[in-house]
Short mmCIF file of C-alpha atoms in Angstrom, two decimals:
data_model
loop_
_atom_site.label_atom_id
_atom_site.label_comp_id
_atom_site.label_asym_id
_atom_site.label_seq_id
_atom_site.Cartn_x
_atom_site.Cartn_y
_atom_site.Cartn_z
CA MET A 1 34.49 -54.39 -92.79
CA THR A 2 36.35 -57.24 -95.02
CA ASP A 3 39.38 -55.80 -95.15
CA GLY A 4 41.01 -55.94 -91.73
CA GLN A 5 43.38 -57.79 -89.68
CA PRO A 6 42.08 -60.19 -87.48
CA LEU A 7 43.76 -61.85 -84.93
CA PHE A 8 46.92 -65.18 -84.70
CA VAL A 9 44.96 -67.14 -81.85
CA GLY A 10 46.00 -70.53 -80.88
CA GLY A 11 46.52 -71.05 -84.98
CA GLU A 12 43.48 -69.32 -86.31
CA TRP A 13 42.12 -65.95 -87.73
CA VAL A 14 40.09 -65.06 -85.30
CA GLU A 15 37.76 -61.97 -86.18
CA PRO A 16 38.53 -59.47 -83.08
CA ASP A 17 35.31 -58.45 -80.32
CA GLY A 18 36.43 -54.71 -80.56
CA GLY A 19 35.77 -54.11 -84.23
CA TYR A 20 38.63 -52.38 -86.63
CA TYR A 21 41.26 -49.30 -85.85
CA PRO A 22 43.12 -47.26 -88.59
CA VAL A 23 47.12 -47.66 -88.90
CA THR A 24 48.13 -44.22 -89.95
CA ASP A 25 51.08 -44.01 -92.09
CA PRO A 26 52.74 -40.70 -89.99
CA ALA A 27 54.78 -39.67 -93.68
CA THR A 28 51.91 -39.29 -95.56
CA GLU A 29 48.45 -39.16 -92.52
CA GLU A 30 46.87 -41.96 -94.96
CA ARG A 31 45.29 -45.02 -93.98
CA VAL A 32 47.59 -47.92 -94.29
CA GLY A 33 44.87 -50.96 -93.13
CA TRP A 34 42.77 -52.15 -90.63
CA ALA A 35 44.24 -53.11 -87.15
CA PRO A 36 41.90 -55.21 -84.57
CA GLU A 37 40.68 -54.85 -81.47
CA ALA A 38 40.66 -57.67 -79.16
CA SER A 39 38.57 -57.96 -76.28
CA PRO A 40 40.48 -58.59 -72.75
CA GLU A 41 38.97 -62.17 -73.32
CA GLN A 42 40.26 -62.38 -76.13
CA ALA A 43 44.08 -61.33 -74.40
CA ARG A 44 43.09 -64.29 -71.94
CA ALA A 45 41.39 -66.37 -74.94
CA ALA A 46 45.41 -65.90 -76.17
CA CYS A 47 47.27 -66.73 -72.59
CA ALA A 48 44.21 -70.00 -72.30
CA ALA A 49 45.76 -71.46 -76.00
CA ALA A 50 49.75 -70.49 -75.08
CA ARG A 51 49.66 -72.18 -71.64
CA GLU A 52 47.73 -75.21 -74.04
CA ALA A 53 50.61 -76.10 -76.25
CA PHE A 54 53.28 -75.22 -73.99
CA GLY A 55 53.92 -78.48 -72.92
CA ALA A 56 53.85 -80.77 -76.38
CA TRP A 57 56.79 -77.47 -77.36
CA SER A 58 58.55 -78.02 -74.88
CA ARG A 59 59.39 -80.72 -74.74
CA THR A 60 60.23 -80.94 -78.75
CA ARG A 61 63.33 -81.27 -79.63
CA PRO A 62 65.37 -78.29 -79.93
CA GLU A 63 67.51 -78.66 -83.30
CA GLU A 64 63.13 -79.16 -84.42
CA ARG A 65 62.15 -75.39 -82.64
CA ALA A 66 65.10 -74.40 -84.21
CA LYS A 67 64.12 -75.17 -87.88
CA VAL A 68 61.07 -73.88 -87.40
CA LEU A 69 63.11 -70.74 -86.30
CA GLY A 70 65.57 -71.46 -89.80
CA ARG A 71 62.19 -71.47 -91.72
CA ALA A 72 60.75 -68.66 -90.29
CA ALA A 73 64.18 -66.84 -90.43
CA GLY A 74 63.95 -68.74 -94.77
CA LEU A 75 60.78 -66.61 -95.38
CA ILE A 76 61.36 -63.42 -93.94
CA ARG A 77 64.34 -62.53 -95.53
CA GLY A 78 63.11 -64.22 -99.17
CA ARG A 79 59.41 -61.43 -98.50
CA LEU A 80 61.75 -58.68 -97.96
CA GLU A 81 60.14 -55.99 -99.92
CA PRO A 82 56.54 -56.44 -99.10
CA TYR A 83 57.47 -56.62 -95.15
CA ALA A 84 59.61 -52.82 -95.15
CA GLU A 85 57.09 -50.83 -98.08
CA LEU A 86 55.01 -51.99 -94.88
CA ALA A 87 56.71 -51.82 -92.04
CA ARG A 88 58.00 -47.68 -94.05
CA ALA A 89 54.40 -47.95 -94.26
CA GLU A 90 53.31 -48.14 -90.33
CA THR A 91 56.47 -46.97 -88.74
CA GLY A 92 57.28 -43.63 -90.90
CA ALA A 93 61.17 -45.07 -91.21
CA THR A 94 63.70 -44.47 -94.49
CA THR A 95 63.11 -46.99 -96.68
CA GLY A 96 67.15 -48.23 -96.32
CA THR A 97 65.69 -48.39 -92.72
CA ALA A 98 62.74 -50.68 -93.17
CA ARG A 99 65.11 -52.65 -95.40
CA ALA A 100 68.26 -53.24 -92.85
CA MET A 101 67.49 -52.34 -89.31
CA GLN A 102 63.44 -54.10 -89.52
CA VAL A 103 62.70 -56.75 -91.97
CA GLY A 104 66.24 -57.49 -91.86
CA VAL A 105 67.13 -57.31 -88.49
CA ALA A 106 64.18 -59.27 -88.07
CA ALA A 107 65.36 -62.12 -90.16
CA ALA A 108 68.51 -62.06 -88.49
CA ARG A 109 67.53 -62.91 -85.00
CA PHE A 110 65.17 -65.30 -86.10
CA ARG A 111 68.59 -67.61 -87.59
CA ARG A 112 70.18 -66.91 -84.62
CA TYR A 113 68.17 -68.39 -82.88
CA ALA A 114 67.52 -71.81 -85.15
CA SER A 115 71.93 -71.99 -84.04
CA VAL A 116 70.91 -75.23 -81.34
CA GLU A 117 72.96 -74.64 -77.68
CA PRO A 118 73.67 -76.67 -75.45
CA ALA A 119 70.74 -76.06 -72.50
CA GLU A 120 72.61 -77.99 -69.60
CA TRP A 121 76.53 -77.41 -68.80
CA ALA A 122 78.21 -80.08 -65.78
CA ILE A 123 79.44 -78.22 -62.98
CA ALA A 124 83.00 -79.84 -61.18
CA PRO A 125 82.06 -82.66 -58.70
CA GLN A 126 83.14 -81.46 -54.95
CA ILE A 127 83.83 -83.08 -51.89
CA ASN A 128 81.43 -81.58 -49.33
CA ASP A 129 81.43 -81.72 -45.22
CA ALA A 130 79.33 -83.52 -43.89
CA GLY A 131 75.57 -83.29 -44.94
CA PRO A 132 72.46 -83.98 -43.41
CA MET A 133 73.65 -88.05 -44.42
CA GLY A 134 75.80 -87.49 -42.17
CA ARG A 135 79.11 -89.05 -44.38
CA ALA A 136 81.15 -86.81 -46.56
CA GLY A 137 80.95 -87.45 -50.28
CA VAL A 138 81.81 -86.12 -53.76
CA THR A 139 79.01 -84.47 -55.42
CA GLY A 140 78.13 -84.25 -59.11
CA ALA A 141 76.26 -81.28 -60.77
CA LEU A 142 74.25 -81.09 -63.55
CA ALA A 143 72.73 -76.88 -64.88
CA VAL A 144 69.85 -77.06 -66.59
CA ARG A 145 68.27 -74.74 -68.79
CA GLN A 146 64.13 -75.39 -68.76
CA PRO A 147 61.86 -72.85 -69.95
CA VAL A 148 59.86 -70.38 -68.43
CA GLY A 149 56.98 -71.18 -69.76
CA VAL A 150 54.07 -69.08 -71.52
CA VAL A 151 55.72 -65.24 -72.01
CA SER A 152 53.87 -62.18 -73.13
CA CYS A 153 55.35 -59.77 -75.24
CA ILE A 154 54.67 -56.51 -75.35
CA THR A 155 56.32 -54.13 -77.28
CA SER A 156 57.41 -51.27 -79.01
CA TYR A 157 56.24 -49.09 -81.77
CA ASN A 158 59.85 -48.32 -83.24
CA ASN A 159 60.39 -51.69 -84.76
CA PRO A 160 57.41 -53.81 -85.12
CA TRP A 161 59.95 -55.89 -87.11
CA ALA A 162 63.71 -56.33 -84.66
CA ASN A 163 61.75 -55.52 -81.27
CA PRO A 164 60.18 -58.30 -81.19
CA ALA A 165 61.71 -60.70 -83.05
CA GLY A 166 63.75 -60.27 -80.17
CA LYS A 167 62.03 -61.69 -78.14
CA ILE A 168 60.12 -64.20 -80.09
CA ALA A 169 63.06 -66.30 -81.39
CA PRO A 170 64.96 -66.44 -77.84
CA ALA A 171 62.00 -67.09 -76.62
CA LEU A 172 60.39 -69.99 -79.02
CA ALA A 173 63.94 -71.51 -79.36
CA MET A 174 63.98 -72.02 -75.39
CA GLY A 175 61.22 -73.81 -75.36
CA ASN A 176 58.24 -70.59 -74.04
CA THR A 177 55.00 -69.96 -75.72
CA VAL A 178 54.45 -66.28 -76.20
CA VAL A 179 51.18 -64.84 -76.77
CA VAL A 180 52.65 -61.13 -78.59
CA LYS A 181 50.60 -58.41 -78.01
CA PRO A 182 52.30 -54.89 -80.40
CA ALA A 183 52.19 -51.61 -80.40
CA PRO A 184 49.28 -50.32 -81.51
CA GLN A 185 50.28 -47.55 -83.82
CA ASP A 186 51.75 -50.30 -86.07
CA PRO A 187 49.98 -53.97 -85.58
CA LEU A 188 50.26 -55.26 -88.96
CA SER A 189 54.03 -55.99 -89.66
CA VAL A 190 54.09 -58.37 -86.57
CA TYR A 191 51.08 -59.93 -87.89
CA ARG A 192 53.15 -61.54 -90.61
CA MET A 193 56.04 -62.17 -88.18
CA ALA A 194 52.70 -64.30 -87.32
CA GLU A 195 51.76 -65.55 -90.42
CA ALA A 196 55.58 -66.55 -91.01
CA LEU A 197 56.15 -69.04 -88.19
CA GLN A 198 52.44 -70.17 -88.65
CA GLU A 199 53.80 -71.45 -92.66
CA ALA A 200 57.25 -72.58 -90.79
CA GLY A 201 55.25 -74.62 -88.72
CA ALA A 202 55.07 -73.36 -85.20
CA PRO A 203 52.40 -75.62 -83.77
CA PRO A 204 48.84 -74.56 -83.04
CA GLY A 205 49.43 -71.87 -80.20
CA VAL A 206 52.97 -71.66 -79.47
CA VAL A 207 52.81 -68.08 -80.88
CA ASN A 208 49.67 -65.90 -81.05
CA VAL A 209 49.10 -61.89 -80.99
CA VAL A 210 46.32 -59.86 -80.62
CA SER A 211 46.49 -55.85 -81.09
CA GLY A 212 44.89 -53.05 -79.68
CA ARG A 213 44.82 -49.53 -78.69
CA GLU A 214 42.63 -49.72 -75.12
CA VAL A 215 45.49 -51.00 -71.74
CA ALA A 216 42.62 -53.39 -70.50
CA VAL A 217 44.04 -55.49 -73.84
CA GLY A 218 47.93 -55.27 -72.82
CA GLU A 219 46.68 -55.63 -68.80
CA ALA A 220 45.03 -59.11 -69.69
CA ALA A 221 47.82 -59.61 -71.48
CA VAL A 222 50.05 -59.35 -68.57
CA GLY A 223 47.57 -60.51 -65.46
CA SER A 224 46.69 -63.26 -66.97
CA ASP A 225 47.28 -66.32 -64.83
CA ALA A 226 48.73 -68.94 -67.43
CA VAL A 227 51.59 -66.45 -68.08
CA ASP A 228 55.05 -67.04 -66.58
CA MET A 229 56.63 -64.08 -67.98
CA VAL A 230 56.91 -60.51 -69.08
CA SER A 231 59.21 -59.83 -71.49
CA PHE A 232 57.93 -55.72 -72.44
CA THR A 233 60.45 -52.46 -73.88
CA GLY A 234 58.19 -49.27 -73.83
CA SER A 235 58.43 -46.38 -71.68
CA THR A 236 59.71 -46.83 -67.67
CA ALA A 237 56.40 -45.74 -67.04
CA VAL A 238 53.94 -48.26 -68.13
CA GLY A 239 57.75 -50.48 -66.74
CA ARG A 240 56.83 -50.44 -63.40
CA ARG A 241 53.10 -50.69 -63.93
CA ILE A 242 53.87 -53.80 -65.78
CA ALA A 243 56.51 -55.09 -63.03
CA GLU A 244 53.80 -54.33 -60.04
CA VAL A 245 51.31 -57.20 -61.92
CA CYS A 246 54.89 -58.97 -62.50
CA GLY A 247 55.52 -58.13 -58.22
CA ARG A 248 52.19 -59.98 -57.66
CA ASP A 249 52.69 -63.03 -58.71
CA MET A 250 56.03 -63.72 -59.49
CA LYS A 251 55.87 -64.06 -62.35
CA ARG A 252 59.69 -63.86 -64.27
CA GLN A 253 60.01 -59.95 -66.29
CA LEU A 254 62.26 -58.42 -69.02
CA MET A 255 62.71 -54.79 -69.08
CA GLU A 256 64.49 -52.53 -71.84
CA LEU A 257 62.35 -49.21 -70.79
CA GLY A 258 63.62 -45.30 -71.30
CA GLY A 259 66.94 -44.40 -72.50
CA LYS A 260 68.69 -41.10 -71.32
CA GLY A 261 71.96 -41.62 -73.18
CA ALA A 262 75.89 -39.53 -72.20
CA ALA A 263 77.92 -38.90 -74.85
CA VAL A 264 80.56 -37.83 -72.94
CA VAL A 265 83.39 -35.56 -75.30
CA PHE A 266 86.22 -34.95 -74.67
CA ASP A 267 88.69 -32.10 -75.60
CA ASP A 268 91.18 -34.70 -77.44
CA ALA A 269 88.31 -36.61 -79.18
CA ASP A 270 87.77 -37.81 -83.38
CA LEU A 271 85.39 -34.41 -83.46
CA GLY A 272 84.08 -36.39 -86.74
CA SER A 273 83.50 -39.56 -85.47
CA ALA A 274 81.72 -38.11 -82.32
CA VAL A 275 79.44 -35.78 -84.45
CA ALA A 276 77.95 -39.06 -86.79
CA GLY A 277 77.38 -40.78 -84.24
CA ILE A 278 75.31 -38.73 -82.12
CA GLY A 279 74.06 -37.56 -85.71
CA THR A 280 71.92 -40.97 -85.55
CA THR A 281 70.09 -39.98 -82.44
CA PHE A 282 68.36 -37.02 -85.32
CA SER A 283 67.97 -39.76 -88.17
CA PHE A 284 67.02 -43.33 -86.97
CA TYR A 285 64.09 -43.98 -86.61
CA SER A 286 64.16 -39.90 -86.30
CA GLY A 287 65.07 -40.48 -82.55
CA GLN A 288 63.02 -42.33 -81.53
CA ILE A 289 65.04 -44.88 -80.20
CA CYS A 290 65.93 -45.12 -75.91
CA THR A 291 70.41 -46.04 -76.57
CA ALA A 292 70.61 -42.43 -78.74
CA PRO A 293 73.15 -40.46 -77.65
CA THR A 294 71.26 -37.61 -76.97
CA ARG A 295 72.72 -35.30 -73.61
CA VAL A 296 75.63 -34.82 -75.34
CA LEU A 297 78.49 -34.01 -72.12
CA ALA A 298 82.06 -31.56 -74.42
CA GLN A 299 84.79 -31.47 -72.79
CA ARG A 300 84.80 -27.66 -72.66
CA GLY A 301 88.22 -27.00 -74.66
CA VAL A 302 85.51 -28.72 -78.25
CA TYR A 303 82.33 -27.31 -77.03
CA GLU A 304 81.85 -24.49 -79.47
CA ARG A 305 83.42 -26.85 -82.27
CA LEU A 306 81.10 -30.21 -81.34
CA VAL A 307 78.47 -27.21 -81.21
CA GLU A 308 79.12 -25.42 -84.52
CA GLN A 309 79.35 -29.17 -86.25
CA LEU A 310 76.83 -30.57 -84.59
CA ALA A 311 74.37 -27.55 -85.75
CA GLY A 312 75.59 -27.86 -89.49
CA TYR A 313 75.52 -31.21 -89.17
CA ALA A 314 71.48 -30.83 -88.07
CA ARG A 315 70.53 -28.45 -90.70
CA ARG A 316 72.40 -30.93 -94.26
CA LEU A 317 70.37 -33.41 -92.67
CA LYS A 318 66.80 -34.04 -96.28
CA VAL A 319 64.62 -34.33 -93.83
CA GLY A 320 61.23 -35.13 -95.85
CA ASP A 321 59.37 -38.37 -97.61
CA PRO A 322 61.20 -41.95 -96.02
CA ARG A 323 60.36 -43.17 -99.55
CA GLY A 324 63.19 -41.08 -101.33
CA PRO A 325 66.23 -41.96 -101.53
CA ASP A 326 68.35 -38.90 -100.34
CA THR A 327 65.98 -38.62 -97.38
CA VAL A 328 67.64 -38.85 -94.22
CA VAL A 329 64.36 -37.81 -91.62
CA GLY A 330 61.43 -39.12 -91.63
CA PRO A 331 58.88 -38.66 -89.36
CA VAL A 332 57.50 -39.18 -85.69
CA ILE A 333 54.89 -41.87 -85.26
CA SER A 334 51.95 -40.02 -84.34
CA ALA A 335 50.42 -36.14 -84.61
CA GLU A 336 50.24 -36.71 -80.72
CA HIS A 337 54.06 -37.68 -80.46
CA ARG A 338 55.15 -34.54 -82.69
CA ALA A 339 52.92 -32.55 -80.36
CA ARG A 340 55.14 -33.65 -77.40
CA VAL A 341 58.56 -33.30 -78.98
CA GLU A 342 58.04 -29.96 -79.88
CA SER A 343 57.22 -29.50 -76.60
CA TYR A 344 59.89 -30.02 -75.38
CA VAL A 345 61.80 -27.75 -77.29
CA GLU A 346 59.17 -25.15 -76.45
CA LEU A 347 60.06 -26.35 -72.82
CA GLY A 348 64.46 -26.18 -73.28
CA ARG A 349 63.89 -22.77 -74.88
CA LYS A 350 61.82 -21.21 -71.14
CA GLU A 351 64.58 -22.97 -69.14
CA GLY A 352 67.24 -21.07 -70.37
CA ALA A 353 68.53 -23.45 -73.94
CA SER A 354 69.58 -22.33 -77.07
CA VAL A 355 67.99 -23.09 -79.98
CA VAL A 356 71.16 -23.13 -82.20
CA ALA A 357 69.41 -25.97 -84.71
CA GLY A 358 66.40 -26.65 -85.69
CA GLY A 359 63.52 -25.84 -83.34
CA GLU A 360 60.17 -25.36 -86.01
CA ARG A 361 58.42 -27.83 -87.85
CA PRO A 362 58.84 -28.53 -91.46
CA PRO A 363 56.98 -27.07 -94.46
CA LEU A 364 55.75 -30.45 -95.60
CA ASP A 365 51.78 -30.57 -95.96
CA ARG A 366 51.65 -33.78 -94.10
CA GLY A 367 52.71 -35.77 -92.76
CA PHE A 368 54.46 -35.89 -88.32
CA TYR A 369 57.51 -34.05 -88.98
CA VAL A 370 60.34 -32.82 -86.37
CA ALA A 371 62.62 -30.79 -87.78
CA PRO A 372 66.54 -31.92 -86.83
CA THR A 373 67.24 -29.49 -83.34
CA LEU A 374 70.40 -29.30 -81.15
CA LEU A 375 69.98 -27.43 -77.79
CA ALA A 376 73.18 -25.74 -76.68
CA ASP A 377 73.60 -23.64 -73.19
CA CYS A 378 72.04 -26.43 -71.42
CA THR A 379 72.43 -27.05 -67.51
CA ASN A 380 71.85 -31.52 -66.33
CA ASP A 381 69.00 -29.96 -64.21
CA MET A 382 67.20 -28.67 -66.86
CA ARG A 383 64.14 -31.18 -67.73
CA VAL A 384 65.25 -31.67 -71.44
CA ALA A 385 68.56 -33.23 -69.94
CA ARG A 386 67.32 -35.40 -68.18
CA GLU A 387 63.35 -36.45 -69.77
CA GLU A 388 63.00 -38.54 -72.32
CA ILE A 389 62.13 -36.53 -75.68
CA PHE A 390 62.72 -39.95 -77.87
CA GLY A 391 62.28 -38.13 -80.89
CA PRO A 392 65.81 -36.13 -83.39
CA VAL A 393 66.85 -33.94 -79.97
CA VAL A 394 69.83 -33.62 -79.31
CA VAL A 395 71.04 -31.20 -76.06
CA VAL A 396 74.61 -30.30 -75.25
CA VAL A 397 75.87 -29.50 -71.72
CA PRO A 398 79.53 -28.65 -70.80
CA PHE A 399 82.14 -29.65 -68.47
CA ASP A 400 85.38 -28.70 -66.78
CA ASP A 401 87.29 -32.55 -65.86
CA GLU A 402 87.10 -36.11 -66.13
CA ASP A 403 85.51 -36.26 -62.42
CA GLU A 404 83.11 -33.93 -63.45
CA GLY A 405 82.05 -36.10 -67.22
CA VAL A 406 81.53 -38.98 -65.13
CA ALA A 407 79.81 -36.70 -61.74
CA LEU A 408 77.04 -35.54 -65.47
CA ALA A 409 77.19 -39.07 -67.08
CA ASN A 410 75.89 -40.46 -63.76
CA ASP A 411 73.66 -38.29 -62.75
CA SER A 412 70.62 -39.18 -64.90
CA ASP A 413 67.64 -41.95 -63.43
CA TYR A 414 68.25 -43.70 -66.30
CA GLY A 415 71.04 -46.03 -66.98
CA LEU A 416 71.13 -47.93 -70.41
CA ILE A 417 73.95 -47.10 -73.22
CA ASP A 418 75.92 -44.34 -72.67
CA TYR A 419 78.97 -43.41 -74.73
CA VAL A 420 82.87 -42.17 -74.08
CA TRP A 421 84.70 -39.90 -77.10
CA SER A 422 88.40 -39.31 -76.35
CA GLY A 423 91.60 -40.37 -78.72
CA ASP A 424 93.47 -41.70 -75.01
CA VAL A 425 91.50 -45.63 -75.24
CA ALA A 426 92.93 -46.26 -71.32
CA ARG A 427 90.98 -43.28 -70.47
CA ALA A 428 87.90 -43.97 -72.28
CA PHE A 429 87.66 -47.24 -71.65
CA ARG A 430 89.09 -46.18 -67.64
CA VAL A 431 85.18 -43.61 -67.99
CA ALA A 432 83.64 -46.33 -69.61
CA ARG A 433 83.95 -48.74 -66.37
CA GLN A 434 83.04 -45.99 -64.48
CA LEU A 435 79.49 -45.28 -65.67
CA ARG A 436 76.59 -46.48 -64.61
CA ALA A 437 74.84 -48.03 -68.06
CA GLY A 438 73.89 -51.63 -69.12
CA GLY A 439 75.95 -50.61 -71.99
CA VAL A 440 78.61 -47.49 -72.68
CA GLY A 441 80.37 -47.29 -76.95
CA ILE A 442 83.80 -45.61 -76.72
CA ASN A 443 83.97 -44.19 -79.33
CA THR A 444 81.27 -45.81 -82.02
CA VAL A 445 77.55 -46.02 -81.56
CA GLY A 446 77.46 -49.51 -83.24
CA ARG A 447 76.36 -52.70 -81.34
CA ASN A 448 77.67 -55.90 -80.79
CA MET A 449 74.17 -57.87 -81.42
CA GLU A 450 76.14 -61.40 -79.23
CA ALA A 451 76.80 -58.04 -75.92
CA PRO A 452 74.42 -58.18 -73.85
CA PHE A 453 71.75 -55.55 -74.04
CA GLY A 454 70.41 -54.17 -71.10
CA GLY A 455 70.30 -50.99 -67.93
CA PHE A 456 70.05 -50.09 -65.00
CA LYS A 457 68.76 -47.77 -62.64
CA ARG A 458 65.07 -46.90 -64.46
CA SER A 459 67.04 -48.47 -67.68
CA GLY A 460 65.38 -51.96 -67.59
CA VAL A 461 65.23 -55.14 -65.52
CA GLY A 462 67.74 -58.32 -66.73
CA ARG A 463 70.02 -58.39 -69.99
CA ASP A 464 68.83 -60.34 -73.74
CA VAL A 465 70.01 -60.04 -76.54
CA GLY A 466 72.77 -63.55 -78.05
CA SER A 467 72.81 -66.55 -75.34
CA TYR A 468 72.48 -63.72 -73.20
CA ALA A 469 68.48 -63.71 -74.40
CA LEU A 470 68.10 -68.16 -74.15
CA HIS A 471 69.26 -67.53 -69.69
CA ALA A 472 66.13 -64.13 -69.89
CA TYR A 473 64.13 -66.84 -70.98
CA SER A 474 64.95 -70.14 -69.88
CA GLU A 475 64.50 -71.40 -65.53
CA VAL A 476 68.27 -72.89 -63.69
CA GLN A 477 67.29 -76.32 -62.26
CA ALA A 478 70.21 -78.10 -60.89
CA ILE A 479 70.35 -81.36 -60.67
CA VAL A 480 73.02 -83.23 -57.88
CA TRP A 481 73.39 -86.57 -57.57
CA PRO A 482 76.36 -88.13 -55.95
CA GLY A 483 80.22 -88.71 -57.43
#
């Protein structure tokens, strides 16, 4: 097939052993392009290429590595329109989301890690007791960040630009080399990112991309002896299997897994703010995002008004062609995923939830659309309130007092990002400190991209973003000498 996308291994564009498979636009069900199906052997070859390139790249001055990242940021920003159009077609994201939150964020992440941060810092001298040499003394010490080595980056389908960039950029900044295994649904954007990095001056083997639908390809990229670390974004179920492999070989891991974010809304909350924030679940990636406030815990005094306003908000959202300027909700990624989301809505009905908005398939001729859906009268033991649906579906559970609200929020297998809405800022901060989540938004769903990002419990292991990512993709070495 002449128009298929080749693999990127060792600085070369390589024909895939397994041929090509179609990438489908979830809005039109038309073919976007042909993605390469790598073999496990090609995935291992990519890991070997990254290992061969690691020595020279890790010894490159941080300033030179930063220049490569900066040039890549400029190239991505300069190609915003075609890259965003590809992202829109692969993922079904609205045009605005594809431009700003996908390609735009990717460029910003490369630009952010193009700024060189100190890799070493002095530790205060310490007067020690008698040591193995039999005498006391003053010891000086220096902590130094060293690259981990070869990093396998297994990325998610909901954002084929920002998610891989958030792994590749800090990993390269620290002197690691990478092998990227993108999600099979939308890998073409990641190859464009590799192309930009190659043009920006990344040496052969520093960045490698291998894609495929077969599980064996990802397994090879994780299990290769050449790999020192795995950075994974995806479901908790897959993350657990990857963690088992990493544990056997003592590989470093960074896991950003599932979420079932609780939004605790108190009686004194600004309902307009709460509705707008919770409503992003319906629109942002059509609910296909682990940080979404999908589990609303509403205090009794505000419960009925909140349900009414959320239902009205959901019904007003325009569902349809993501290229349309007034479209707010695009499709989900595939027909299979649409069926999964719809099955959860039906499960909610059987469990006793009330479908107060949505619940039906939008009357569109083509595309994998799910109407923004609100399930009320839920209890926290329902599966729709406990399991990650990953679609434009919000459940609402009532509670009586602060202690019960906190208890319900923490009664979850997940702990990625929770939210608190209250007019009493002191209470909001008090509640936030009690929530077992890696992040808490107070009266907002916004993110600070320098704040640590990661989860408690089954939502993941480790932290990244900002300077925390530089720690995530490095080992800390202590150098000690007599003072």
